[in-house]
Amino acid sequence: MENKYRELATLVKKAKKIVFFGGAGVSTESGIPDFRSDNGLYNLKSKYDAPYEVMLSHSYYENHKDNFFAFYKDLMIPKNVKPNDAHKFLASLEKKKDISIITQNIDGLHQEAGSKNVIELHGSIKRNYCESCARYYTLKEMLKLGDVPKCPKCGGYIKPDVVLYEEPLDQNILTKALITLQNADLLIVAGTSLNVYPAAGLISYFYGNNIVIINLEKLHLYREVKLEFYGQKVGEVFNEVKKYL
Ligand code: NAD
């Protein structure tokens, strides 16, 4: 195992442009459950009138705003969480290497750890917009605007800037992610089941040879993988790797 950590450290040192492609598993070590693991959100019995997977859809948001916001504030906005060793490692790596993070997470923890080059494919709980006048609200502001938040300026509904099922990804963000991947020579895929599209399909735009996977469960990638760390946590792997950097 020690050799594998050393090997990953060597790949990182030699790389000219690194992309870290992550998902919910990157934040489980901060105490935020993922969706599809045994104790993930989708395996919990819903407290509301629909399964959580359905409650995260655009049509549910449109038709059941009361329940949507009760659920969203209760389960999608994590309380008292801090960046973990994985977020911190990536933020410190950015000081010496050209690294971009493409994340499916909406928790903002990479930026909180200090990372600057972060592409958020699915938006962020930290941002909210009025659907009528496009006025911006922080998370703190949105939480003060009632059970179903409405814009104090125009009365429109305020929607979290997160991509719900049935909603398209932002084209500019998607294009930025594609170009970033195409220019990279090391891709680290971590903490994601690669079940959510189009995000998961993006990694086929990586044309380099060095793909590394760090994930608790095994993934099926139809590409040659240079190094695999299965059954291991992202933060734990990075804590070992940094000893060789
Ligand atoms: P997922 O729940 O489908 O898969 C998580 C994967 O991470 C699993 O394969 C699991 O084995 C692995 N994993 C869990 N903890 C790990 C750890 N410590 N180290 C290594 N691997 C670990 O998550 P996904 O693929 O990101 O897709 C779910 C969607 O849910 C995403 O679109 C994301 O937006 C959203 N989501 C975000 C958050 C967040 O912002 N923190 C949390 C839950 C879900």
Tab-separated table of C-alpha atoms and ligand atoms in Angstrom:
chain	number	residue	atom	x	y	z
A	1	MET	CA	0.000	0.000	0.000
A	2	GLU	CA	2.828	2.376	0.924
A	3	ASN	CA	4.106	2.047	-2.653
A	4	LYS	CA	0.736	3.136	-4.025
A	5	TYR	CA	0.743	6.325	-1.940
A	6	ARG	CA	4.266	7.029	-3.160
A	7	GLU	CA	3.152	6.361	-6.741
A	8	LEU	CA	0.252	8.812	-6.451
A	9	ALA	CA	2.609	11.407	-4.966
A	10	THR	CA	4.939	10.933	-7.969
A	11	LEU	CA	2.030	11.323	-10.417
A	12	VAL	CA	1.011	14.532	-8.642
A	13	LYS	CA	4.578	15.901	-8.684
A	14	LYS	CA	5.037	15.150	-12.402
A	15	ALA	CA	1.619	16.412	-13.527
A	16	LYS	CA	1.401	19.742	-15.343
A	17	LYS	CA	-2.362	20.124	-14.934
A	18	ILE	CA	-4.399	18.147	-12.391
A	19	VAL	CA	-8.176	17.772	-12.252
A	20	PHE	CA	-9.842	16.458	-9.107
A	21	PHE	CA	-13.349	15.242	-9.978
A	22	GLY	CA	-15.346	14.646	-6.809
A	23	GLY	CA	-18.763	13.957	-5.398
A	24	ALA	CA	-20.658	13.546	-2.155
A	25	GLY	CA	-18.082	11.060	-0.791
A	26	VAL	CA	-15.565	13.910	-0.497
A	27	SER	CA	-17.728	15.503	2.211
A	28	THR	CA	-18.842	12.421	4.176
A	29	GLU	CA	-15.732	12.824	6.360
A	30	SER	CA	-17.141	16.259	7.284
A	31	GLY	CA	-20.322	14.562	8.463
A	32	ILE	CA	-22.519	15.222	5.407
A	33	PRO	CA	-24.148	11.973	4.267
A	34	ASP	CA	-23.909	11.051	0.601
A	35	PHE	CA	-26.952	9.874	-1.376
A	36	ARG	CA	-26.351	6.274	-2.361
A	37	SER	CA	-24.269	4.637	0.400
A	38	ASP	CA	-26.062	2.405	2.930
A	39	ASN	CA	-26.598	5.336	5.305
A	40	GLY	CA	-27.058	7.808	2.427
A	41	LEU	CA	-30.104	10.051	2.035
A	42	TYR	CA	-31.788	7.836	-0.556
A	43	ASN	CA	-31.768	4.874	1.810
A	44	LEU	CA	-33.567	6.787	4.576
A	45	LYS	CA	-37.356	6.655	4.899
A	46	SER	CA	-38.777	10.024	3.869
A	47	LYS	CA	-40.447	12.155	6.562
A	48	TYR	CA	-42.526	13.826	3.843
A	49	ASP	CA	-45.039	12.811	1.167
A	50	ALA	CA	-42.461	11.604	-1.371
A	51	PRO	CA	-39.092	9.842	-1.448
A	52	TYR	CA	-36.145	12.246	-1.088
A	53	GLU	CA	-34.984	11.513	-4.628
A	54	VAL	CA	-38.357	12.767	-5.921
A	55	MET	CA	-38.294	15.793	-3.608
A	56	LEU	CA	-35.073	16.905	-5.297
A	57	SER	CA	-36.790	17.261	-8.673
A	58	HIS	CA	-37.824	20.466	-10.390
A	59	SER	CA	-41.458	19.337	-10.684
A	60	TYR	CA	-41.639	18.641	-6.936
A	61	TYR	CA	-40.131	22.072	-6.234
A	62	GLU	CA	-42.710	23.717	-8.520
A	63	ASN	CA	-45.723	21.895	-7.065
A	64	HIS	CA	-44.890	21.447	-3.361
A	65	LYS	CA	-42.855	24.470	-2.263
A	66	ASP	CA	-43.853	24.105	1.431
A	67	ASN	CA	-42.535	20.571	1.691
A	68	PHE	CA	-39.593	21.253	-0.594
A	69	PHE	CA	-38.263	24.027	1.639
A	70	ALA	CA	-38.997	22.140	4.876
A	71	PHE	CA	-36.966	19.202	3.506
A	72	TYR	CA	-34.277	21.397	1.943
A	73	LYS	CA	-33.627	23.381	5.130
A	74	ASP	CA	-33.764	20.257	7.289
A	75	LEU	CA	-31.627	17.862	5.239
A	76	MET	CA	-29.818	19.668	2.434
A	77	ILE	CA	-28.270	22.486	4.462
A	78	PRO	CA	-25.675	20.871	6.716
A	79	LYS	CA	-25.275	22.335	10.191
A	80	ASN	CA	-21.866	23.072	11.770
A	81	VAL	CA	-19.747	21.298	9.169
A	82	LYS	CA	-16.118	22.077	8.426
A	83	PRO	CA	-13.759	21.161	5.566
A	84	ASN	CA	-12.075	17.801	6.168
A	85	ASP	CA	-8.576	16.520	5.358
A	86	ALA	CA	-9.488	15.937	1.685
A	87	HIS	CA	-10.667	19.540	1.179
A	88	LYS	CA	-7.624	20.868	3.076
A	89	PHE	CA	-5.137	18.750	1.103
A	90	LEU	CA	-6.550	19.975	-2.233
A	91	ALA	CA	-6.502	23.598	-1.077
A	92	SER	CA	-2.854	23.347	-0.008
A	93	LEU	CA	-1.921	21.583	-3.280
A	94	GLU	CA	-3.297	24.555	-5.240
A	95	LYS	CA	-0.480	26.675	-3.773
A	96	LYS	CA	2.164	24.632	-5.604
A	97	LYS	CA	0.413	22.886	-8.524
A	98	ASP	CA	-2.006	23.789	-11.327
A	99	ILE	CA	-5.088	21.991	-10.029
A	100	SER	CA	-8.796	22.446	-10.717
A	101	ILE	CA	-11.603	20.877	-8.771
A	102	ILE	CA	-14.746	19.825	-10.606
A	103	THR	CA	-17.305	19.024	-7.941
A	104	GLN	CA	-20.832	17.681	-7.933
A	105	ASN	CA	-21.170	18.891	-4.339
A	106	ILE	CA	-23.245	21.876	-3.345
A	107	ASP	CA	-21.811	22.422	0.141
A	108	GLY	CA	-19.101	25.000	-0.674
A	109	LEU	CA	-16.528	23.208	1.504
A	110	HIS	CA	-13.713	23.309	-1.090
A	111	GLN	CA	-13.869	27.116	-1.144
A	112	GLU	CA	-14.141	27.222	2.648
A	113	ALA	CA	-10.889	25.215	2.795
A	114	GLY	CA	-9.234	27.801	0.533
A	115	SER	CA	-9.481	26.312	-2.980
A	116	LYS	CA	-9.966	28.943	-5.697
A	117	ASN	CA	-10.232	26.878	-8.895
A	118	VAL	CA	-13.543	25.185	-8.175
A	119	ILE	CA	-16.136	24.355	-10.827
A	120	GLU	CA	-19.476	23.600	-9.168
A	121	LEU	CA	-21.476	21.484	-11.607
A	122	HIS	CA	-24.601	21.373	-9.458
A	123	GLY	CA	-24.498	24.862	-7.936
A	124	SER	CA	-24.218	25.780	-4.274
A	125	ILE	CA	-26.459	26.018	-1.230
A	126	LYS	CA	-24.618	29.248	-0.431
A	127	ARG	CA	-26.356	31.117	-3.284
A	128	ASN	CA	-30.053	31.835	-3.896
A	129	TYR	CA	-31.846	33.892	-6.552
A	130	CYS	CA	-35.246	35.488	-6.928
A	131	GLU	CA	-36.986	33.736	-9.799
A	132	SER	CA	-38.671	37.005	-10.866
A	133	CYS	CA	-36.080	39.778	-10.508
A	134	ALA	CA	-32.884	37.635	-10.247
A	135	ARG	CA	-31.835	39.417	-7.036
A	136	TYR	CA	-29.123	37.457	-5.175
A	137	TYR	CA	-29.514	36.267	-1.582
A	138	THR	CA	-26.950	34.580	0.665
A	139	LEU	CA	-27.915	31.435	2.546
A	140	LYS	CA	-28.231	33.422	5.778
A	141	GLU	CA	-30.531	35.966	4.115
A	142	MET	CA	-32.670	33.307	2.446
A	143	LEU	CA	-33.205	31.503	5.752
A	144	LYS	CA	-34.694	34.665	7.273
A	145	LEU	CA	-37.294	35.120	4.513
A	146	GLY	CA	-39.992	32.745	5.712
A	147	ASP	CA	-40.837	29.059	5.351
A	148	VAL	CA	-41.154	29.482	1.579
A	149	PRO	CA	-38.761	32.374	0.914
A	150	LYS	CA	-40.063	35.282	-1.161
A	151	CYS	CA	-38.156	38.266	-2.479
A	152	PRO	CA	-38.758	41.335	-0.251
A	153	LYS	CA	-38.213	43.558	-3.330
A	154	CYS	CA	-40.651	42.024	-5.823
A	155	GLY	CA	-42.477	39.155	-4.074
A	156	GLY	CA	-41.083	36.466	-6.403
A	157	TYR	CA	-40.067	33.044	-5.150
A	158	ILE	CA	-36.442	32.651	-4.119
A	159	LYS	CA	-34.840	29.469	-5.432
A	160	PRO	CA	-31.603	27.927	-4.167
A	161	ASP	CA	-28.910	27.977	-6.869
A	162	VAL	CA	-28.704	24.188	-6.949
A	163	VAL	CA	-29.429	21.985	-9.947
A	164	LEU	CA	-32.470	19.807	-9.271
A	165	TYR	CA	-33.332	16.648	-11.196
A	166	GLU	CA	-35.011	17.539	-14.544
A	167	GLU	CA	-32.995	20.778	-14.717
A	168	PRO	CA	-30.163	21.252	-17.201
A	169	LEU	CA	-26.637	22.083	-16.105
A	170	ASP	CA	-25.401	25.606	-16.761
A	171	GLN	CA	-23.854	25.530	-20.269
A	172	ASN	CA	-21.012	27.913	-19.379
A	173	ILE	CA	-20.019	25.812	-16.382
A	174	LEU	CA	-20.264	22.619	-18.424
A	175	THR	CA	-18.035	24.078	-21.150
A	176	LYS	CA	-15.489	25.271	-18.586
A	177	ALA	CA	-15.398	21.774	-17.057
A	178	LEU	CA	-14.909	20.157	-20.496
A	179	ILE	CA	-12.027	22.452	-21.440
A	180	THR	CA	-10.406	21.986	-18.037
A	181	LEU	CA	-10.557	18.195	-18.396
A	182	GLN	CA	-9.265	18.248	-21.971
A	183	ASN	CA	-6.186	20.198	-20.882
A	184	ALA	CA	-5.335	18.022	-17.890
A	185	ASP	CA	-2.755	15.232	-17.695
A	186	LEU	CA	-3.784	13.753	-14.327
A	187	LEU	CA	-7.389	13.042	-13.323
A	188	ILE	CA	-8.272	12.015	-9.761
A	189	VAL	CA	-11.844	10.723	-9.443
A	190	ALA	CA	-12.982	10.450	-5.821
A	191	GLY	CA	-16.048	10.021	-3.644
A	192	THR	CA	-18.578	9.637	-6.422
A	193	SER	CA	-20.750	6.736	-7.571
A	194	LEU	CA	-20.667	8.183	-11.137
A	195	ASN	CA	-24.415	7.638	-11.299
A	196	VAL	CA	-25.520	11.203	-11.943
A	197	TYR	CA	-25.460	12.377	-15.581
A	198	PRO	CA	-24.402	14.461	-17.391
A	199	ALA	CA	-21.789	15.127	-14.674
A	200	ALA	CA	-20.440	11.564	-14.645
A	201	GLY	CA	-20.096	11.524	-18.452
A	202	LEU	CA	-17.716	14.470	-18.324
A	203	ILE	CA	-14.722	12.345	-17.434
A	204	SER	CA	-14.694	10.879	-20.941
A	205	TYR	CA	-13.365	14.300	-22.027
A	206	PHE	CA	-10.123	13.620	-20.191
A	207	TYR	CA	-7.632	12.607	-22.882
A	208	GLY	CA	-4.613	11.955	-20.650
A	209	ASN	CA	-3.277	8.586	-19.547
A	210	ASN	CA	-3.253	8.968	-15.796
A	211	ILE	CA	-6.575	8.299	-14.081
A	212	VAL	CA	-6.614	7.650	-10.327
A	213	ILE	CA	-9.712	6.493	-8.412
A	214	ILE	CA	-10.239	6.851	-4.658
A	215	ASN	CA	-13.637	5.490	-3.639
A	216	LEU	CA	-15.185	3.311	-0.947
A	217	GLU	CA	-17.161	1.242	-3.466
A	218	LYS	CA	-15.803	-0.103	-6.742
A	219	LEU	CA	-16.548	1.947	-9.861
A	220	HIS	CA	-16.918	0.776	-13.430
A	221	LEU	CA	-14.929	3.060	-15.621
A	222	TYR	CA	-14.542	2.000	-19.242
A	223	ARG	CA	-11.052	3.446	-19.334
A	224	GLU	CA	-7.660	2.243	-18.278
A	225	VAL	CA	-7.038	3.302	-14.692
A	226	LYS	CA	-3.483	3.903	-13.479
A	227	LEU	CA	-4.090	3.605	-9.731
A	228	GLU	CA	-7.107	2.526	-7.680
A	229	PHE	CA	-7.728	3.049	-3.959
A	230	TYR	CA	-10.927	1.144	-3.251
A	231	GLY	CA	-12.366	0.732	0.245
A	232	GLN	CA	-10.410	3.772	1.378
A	233	LYS	CA	-11.507	7.251	2.384
A	234	VAL	CA	-10.334	10.228	0.332
A	235	GLY	CA	-9.018	12.166	3.336
A	236	GLU	CA	-7.117	9.144	4.630
A	237	VAL	CA	-5.473	8.473	1.263
A	238	PHE	CA	-4.416	12.125	0.906
A	239	ASN	CA	-2.978	12.149	4.439
A	240	GLU	CA	-0.659	9.307	3.385
A	241	VAL	CA	0.161	10.810	-0.025
A	242	LYS	CA	1.241	14.147	1.448
A	243	LYS	CA	4.064	12.398	3.326
A	244	TYR	CA	5.735	11.798	-0.064
A	245	LEU	CA	5.145	15.219	-1.628
B	1	NAD	P1	-23.280	9.286	-4.380
B	1	NAD	O1	-23.976	9.332	-3.060
B	1	NAD	O2	-24.036	8.767	-5.533
B	1	NAD	O3	-21.941	8.425	-4.236
B	1	NAD	C1	-20.994	8.678	-3.238
B	1	NAD	C2	-19.809	7.756	-3.482
B	1	NAD	O4	-18.762	8.137	-2.620
B	1	NAD	C3	-20.107	6.285	-3.223
B	1	NAD	O5	-19.573	5.548	-4.298
B	1	NAD	C4	-19.369	5.976	-1.916
B	1	NAD	O6	-18.844	4.661	-1.898
B	1	NAD	C5	-18.239	6.974	-1.975
B	1	NAD	N1	-17.785	7.465	-0.670
B	1	NAD	C6	-18.515	7.841	0.414
B	1	NAD	N2	-17.706	8.339	1.374
B	1	NAD	C7	-16.442	8.251	0.896
B	1	NAD	C8	-15.167	8.599	1.413
B	1	NAD	N3	-15.012	9.154	2.629
B	1	NAD	N4	-14.075	8.350	0.639
B	1	NAD	C9	-14.198	7.784	-0.586
B	1	NAD	N5	-15.379	7.442	-1.126
B	1	NAD	C10	-16.487	7.686	-0.403
B	1	NAD	O7	-22.718	10.746	-4.667
B	1	NAD	P2	-22.403	11.493	-6.047
B	1	NAD	O8	-21.807	10.551	-7.034
B	1	NAD	O9	-21.699	12.752	-5.727
B	1	NAD	O10	-23.828	11.887	-6.654
B	1	NAD	C11	-24.861	12.350	-5.841
B	1	NAD	C12	-25.347	13.771	-6.096
B	1	NAD	O11	-25.709	14.239	-4.822
B	1	NAD	C13	-24.384	14.775	-6.603
B	1	NAD	O12	-24.960	15.341	-7.704
B	1	NAD	C14	-24.271	15.862	-5.519
B	1	NAD	O13	-24.658	17.103	-6.041
B	1	NAD	C15	-25.314	15.541	-4.511
B	1	NAD	N6	-24.877	15.527	-3.087
B	1	NAD	C16	-24.061	16.503	-2.611
B	1	NAD	C17	-23.667	16.491	-1.297
B	1	NAD	C18	-22.768	17.577	-0.811
B	1	NAD	O14	-22.767	18.675	-1.359
B	1	NAD	N7	-21.946	17.310	0.208
B	1	NAD	C19	-24.096	15.479	-0.436
B	1	NAD	C20	-24.956	14.493	-0.943
B	1	NAD	C21	-25.317	14.526	-2.287
